[in-house]
Amino acid sequence: MNLTTLDYARDGAVATLTLNRPQVLNSFCAAMHADLAAAFTTIEQDPTVRCVVLTGAGRGFCAGQDLGEAGGAGTGDAGERLERLYNPLILRMRRLPVPIICAVNGVAAGAGASFALACDIVLAARSAKFIQAFVRIGLVPDAGSTWFLPRLVGDARARALAMTGDPIEAAQAAEWGLIWRCVDDTELAGETRALAARLAALPTRAIALIKQAFLAGASNDLAAQLQVERALQREAGATADAREGVAAFIDKRPPQFSGR
Ligand code: T3D
């Protein structure tokens, strides 16, 4: 992979993608979209990747769309850019059959906040902030934020965050349920590594099916979701890891999951 805006690193079964345009707080440009697409293609084609970590280089996580990019926000057809660049990225992350941890190392603004919320588990450094910055420049929250926000924090908080564009501190974000946990800045890297190693050793097929279940559940009624669970459990129950999990329980030993 020839990446210019993103660092791709492997540590065992964990792939880490680091947004790397720190001079503009890792805001998205066309090259970064292309790099992310290439990285996700590599991950999707590599069954040895069992967990993905997303983070940012420098003091920010991601400040959303690069407002200085020629032909970007404020020009042309914003809807076309969303359809071509952001929407496929967000859906791809939700459908990726391995867990994605977001380690929010600094400010996450605009589509950068949406990008974080599209991950499965979000850890944030105490100094990080989440900003629905869109309204500040006359735009609507996008890249999934109007879908994620009310589901995570409820309608009242979601509307206020979207309409005011006020920042929310990582600790408050955790308290409201916007993210999983807020940790001290010095602990973010270690906590992320430990969580990634743990997830990468779990039954990866079951985690992929859990992702599918939650995605389906967001638009299903209870009866439909019970059917989804039946189908997914049938699939999970037939995996080598389910056999290993039950055998390990009976044998009173720790399970050794292969991810299959
Ligand atoms: O049309 C379409 O394509 C639709 C798609 C929309 C998707 C979106 O994401 S829209 C929302 C775009 N993002 C924003 O509006 C956020 C803009 N950034 C900020 O409001 C602030 O930078 C932050 C609140 C995030 C952080 O503030 P602060 O004070 O910590 O940092 P700073 O000094 O503002 O930024 C540091 C540098 O990064 C600075 O450059 P400089 O002065 O050192 O040369 C700043 O210009 C640059 N930067 C920050 N955000 C962006 C950016 N450059 C380009 N695009 C950015 N989004």
XYZ file of C-alpha atoms and ligand atoms in Angstrom:
317
model
C 0.000 0.000 0.000
C 1.303 3.414 -0.924
C -0.291 5.685 1.682
C 0.402 9.411 2.020
C -2.023 10.568 4.720
C -2.362 7.466 6.835
C 0.030 5.170 8.706
C -0.809 1.481 8.617
C 0.819 -0.734 11.256
C 0.373 -4.385 12.199
C 0.988 -5.871 15.633
C -0.066 -9.504 15.576
C -3.770 -9.652 14.715
C -4.278 -5.915 15.314
C -4.118 -3.389 12.455
C -3.689 0.247 13.498
C -4.594 3.105 11.167
C -3.233 6.496 12.221
C -4.606 9.544 10.421
C -1.505 11.526 9.625
C -2.080 15.156 8.610
C -1.386 16.700 12.025
C -0.821 20.222 10.643
C -4.579 20.387 9.860
C -5.717 18.228 12.794
C -5.965 15.200 10.467
C -8.878 16.671 8.542
C -10.175 14.587 5.639
C -8.970 15.336 2.129
C -9.438 13.327 -1.064
C -6.108 11.549 -0.571
C -7.084 10.502 2.944
C -10.367 9.055 1.691
C -8.403 7.102 -0.930
C -5.916 5.898 1.681
C -8.678 4.808 4.062
C -10.422 2.941 1.249
C -7.155 1.148 0.376
C -6.478 0.290 4.017
C -9.969 -1.104 4.570
C -9.670 -3.169 1.375
C -6.414 -4.651 2.692
C -8.032 -5.419 6.045
C -11.142 -6.938 4.465
C -8.953 -9.265 2.399
C -6.732 -10.362 5.291
C -8.377 -12.926 7.584
C -5.484 -12.639 10.045
C -6.635 -9.127 11.069
C -8.946 -9.602 14.060
C -9.156 -6.039 15.396
C -8.658 -2.541 13.941
C -7.583 0.555 15.850
C -8.150 4.068 14.483
C -6.332 7.040 15.949
C -4.751 10.351 14.952
C -1.218 11.716 14.830
C -0.376 14.872 16.765
C -2.702 16.793 19.065
C -5.967 16.169 17.199
C -7.946 13.101 16.207
C -9.753 14.485 13.141
C -11.265 17.917 12.398
C -13.694 16.682 9.743
C -13.565 17.801 6.141
C -10.472 19.809 5.169
C -12.024 23.232 4.717
C -9.042 24.449 2.718
C -9.211 21.743 0.075
C -9.968 23.035 -3.408
C -13.375 21.812 -4.584
C -14.302 20.858 -0.991
C -16.836 22.128 1.549
C -18.487 25.397 0.595
C -18.178 24.638 -3.116
C -20.003 22.415 -5.590
C -22.334 19.598 -4.573
C -21.765 18.589 -0.947
C -24.287 15.755 -1.273
C -22.305 14.229 -4.127
C -19.145 14.290 -1.976
C -20.964 12.583 0.873
C -22.321 9.909 -1.433
C -18.950 9.284 -3.040
C -16.614 9.584 -0.045
C -18.136 9.641 3.448
C -21.207 7.431 3.162
C -19.362 4.377 1.782
C -16.662 4.793 4.441
C -19.124 4.858 7.341
C -21.105 1.865 6.055
C -17.908 -0.034 5.392
C -16.797 0.476 8.999
C -20.128 -0.671 10.391
C -20.071 -3.747 8.116
C -16.409 -4.631 8.671
C -16.381 -8.152 10.131
C -13.857 -7.261 12.830
C -14.189 -4.838 15.752
C -12.949 -1.275 15.308
C -11.634 0.607 18.338
C -11.342 4.355 18.048
C -8.646 5.908 20.245
C -9.632 9.573 20.215
C -6.362 11.271 21.092
C -7.591 14.868 20.678
C -10.355 16.944 19.159
C -12.901 15.105 16.979
C -14.923 17.679 15.032
C -17.486 17.562 12.217
C -17.162 14.391 10.177
C -14.208 13.523 12.432
C -16.677 13.057 15.299
C -18.977 11.007 13.062
C -16.003 8.870 12.021
C -15.226 8.150 15.682
C -18.844 7.299 16.466
C -18.963 4.863 13.532
C -16.380 2.715 15.335
C -17.515 -0.099 17.607
C -15.796 0.982 20.817
C -14.581 4.515 21.458
C -11.902 5.331 24.038
C -10.952 8.975 24.416
C -8.133 10.850 26.104
C -9.377 13.116 28.894
C -8.223 16.192 26.954
C -10.182 15.206 23.824
C -13.357 16.987 22.773
C -16.214 16.071 20.473
C -17.687 18.906 18.412
C -20.641 18.800 16.061
C -18.926 21.660 14.258
C -21.132 21.560 11.162
C -23.620 24.236 12.230
C -20.754 26.653 12.882
C -20.153 26.737 9.128
C -23.797 26.501 8.057
C -23.889 22.740 7.486
C -25.891 19.786 8.757
C -24.252 16.969 10.770
C -23.299 14.248 8.313
C -21.309 11.022 7.946
C -23.877 9.400 10.253
C -23.954 11.866 13.144
C -27.728 12.476 12.976
C -28.165 8.688 13.227
C -25.527 7.982 15.884
C -26.140 10.929 18.199
C -29.794 10.450 19.206
C -29.257 6.707 19.590
C -26.273 7.235 21.856
C -27.234 10.231 23.976
C -30.989 10.681 23.389
C -32.880 13.222 21.351
C -32.600 16.186 23.740
C -28.809 16.086 24.018
C -28.352 15.170 20.348
C -30.347 18.158 19.155
C -28.551 20.578 21.454
C -25.125 19.278 20.423
C -26.039 19.499 16.727
C -27.717 22.894 16.919
C -25.196 24.696 19.135
C -21.980 23.092 17.876
C -20.767 23.297 21.477
C -17.819 21.063 22.377
C -18.311 18.213 24.785
C -15.416 17.021 26.922
C -14.395 13.357 26.801
C -15.439 12.773 30.427
C -18.905 14.187 29.726
C -19.098 12.148 26.514
C -18.452 8.993 28.521
C -20.960 10.004 31.198
C -23.633 10.587 28.538
C -22.929 7.290 26.771
C -21.566 8.885 23.610
C -18.376 6.842 24.021
C -17.253 3.783 25.987
C -14.586 5.289 28.241
C -12.506 8.378 28.945
C -8.969 7.696 30.182
C -6.062 9.885 31.222
C -4.074 11.099 28.227
C -0.992 9.156 29.299
C -3.029 5.950 29.495
C -4.775 6.104 26.125
C -2.150 4.190 24.128
C -1.757 1.438 26.741
C -5.491 1.039 27.333
C -6.080 0.886 23.572
C -3.358 -1.735 23.088
C -4.746 -3.869 25.913
C -8.327 -3.665 24.626
C -7.237 -4.406 21.053
C -5.220 -7.445 22.141
C -8.190 -8.680 24.140
C -10.672 -8.240 21.270
C -8.269 -9.835 18.789
C -8.178 -12.981 20.937
C -11.986 -13.285 21.135
C -14.174 -15.298 18.723
C -13.950 -12.968 15.732
C -16.859 -14.541 13.830
C -19.137 -13.990 16.832
C -18.029 -10.357 17.007
C -18.778 -9.906 13.293
C -22.244 -11.371 13.887
C -22.773 -9.102 16.922
C -22.029 -6.145 14.624
C -24.580 -7.438 12.126
C -27.156 -7.894 14.891
C -26.779 -4.341 16.171
C -26.937 -2.901 12.655
C -30.123 -4.814 11.891
C -31.591 -4.037 15.319
C -31.386 -0.299 14.687
C -34.270 -0.513 12.239
C -36.103 -3.711 13.284
C -39.063 -4.272 15.587
C -38.676 -6.934 18.286
C -40.235 -9.736 16.233
C -37.964 -9.065 13.276
C -34.915 -8.792 15.502
C -35.689 -12.125 17.161
C -35.584 -13.650 13.680
C -32.242 -11.948 13.000
C -30.854 -13.331 16.268
C -32.048 -16.819 15.350
C -30.256 -16.676 11.990
C -27.066 -15.196 13.422
C -26.987 -17.607 16.354
C -27.356 -20.495 13.959
C -24.265 -19.219 12.180
C -22.326 -18.511 15.392
C -23.262 -21.866 16.877
C -21.734 -23.663 13.903
C -18.297 -22.035 14.244
C -15.150 -23.714 15.504
C -14.890 -20.980 18.147
C -18.326 -21.808 19.583
C -17.284 -25.455 19.854
C -14.042 -24.381 21.513
C -15.821 -21.984 23.894
C -18.192 -24.661 25.162
C -15.459 -27.344 25.324
C -13.206 -24.989 27.288
C -16.019 -24.248 29.741
C -16.678 -27.957 30.300
C -12.944 -28.681 30.645
C -12.542 -25.715 33.058
C -9.714 -24.209 30.975
C -9.311 -20.876 29.177
C -10.612 -21.015 25.580
C -8.231 -20.670 22.626
C -10.254 -18.933 19.936
C -8.967 -19.152 16.373
C -11.290 -16.507 14.939
C -13.069 -19.095 12.765
O -19.132 19.864 1.570
C -18.771 18.814 2.086
O -17.774 18.187 1.699
C -19.593 18.276 3.225
C -18.794 17.551 4.235
C -18.704 18.032 5.489
C -17.982 17.274 6.535
C -17.480 18.121 7.660
O -16.706 17.596 8.426
S -17.975 19.732 7.825
C -17.098 20.257 9.307
C -15.661 20.630 8.989
N -14.877 20.847 10.199
C -14.959 21.935 10.939
O -15.759 22.828 10.680
C -13.969 22.074 12.066
C -12.952 23.158 11.741
N -11.961 23.258 12.793
C -12.199 23.876 13.961
O -13.271 24.361 14.232
C -11.049 23.961 14.926
O -9.857 23.734 14.225
C -11.152 22.904 16.065
C -12.284 23.312 17.012
C -11.392 21.504 15.522
C -9.830 22.883 16.867
O -9.512 24.208 17.263
P -8.045 24.529 17.788
O -8.081 25.949 18.257
O -7.605 23.504 18.742
O -7.088 24.386 16.502
P -6.960 25.390 15.268
O -5.922 26.404 15.568
O -8.291 25.878 14.856
O -6.449 24.368 14.142
C -5.071 24.029 14.033
C -4.711 24.062 12.563
O -5.537 23.108 11.873
C -5.061 25.425 11.954
O -4.129 25.676 10.937
P -2.965 26.786 11.171
O -3.649 28.057 11.547
O -2.117 26.232 12.283
O -2.258 26.842 9.851
C -6.414 25.184 11.333
O -6.699 26.055 10.263
C -6.260 23.759 10.858
N -7.571 23.099 10.747
C -8.388 22.710 11.736
N -9.467 22.165 11.241
C -9.363 22.181 9.916
C -8.157 22.797 9.584
N -7.769 22.999 8.323
C -8.607 22.570 7.367
N -9.785 21.981 7.602
C -10.202 21.760 8.859
N -11.378 21.135 9.087
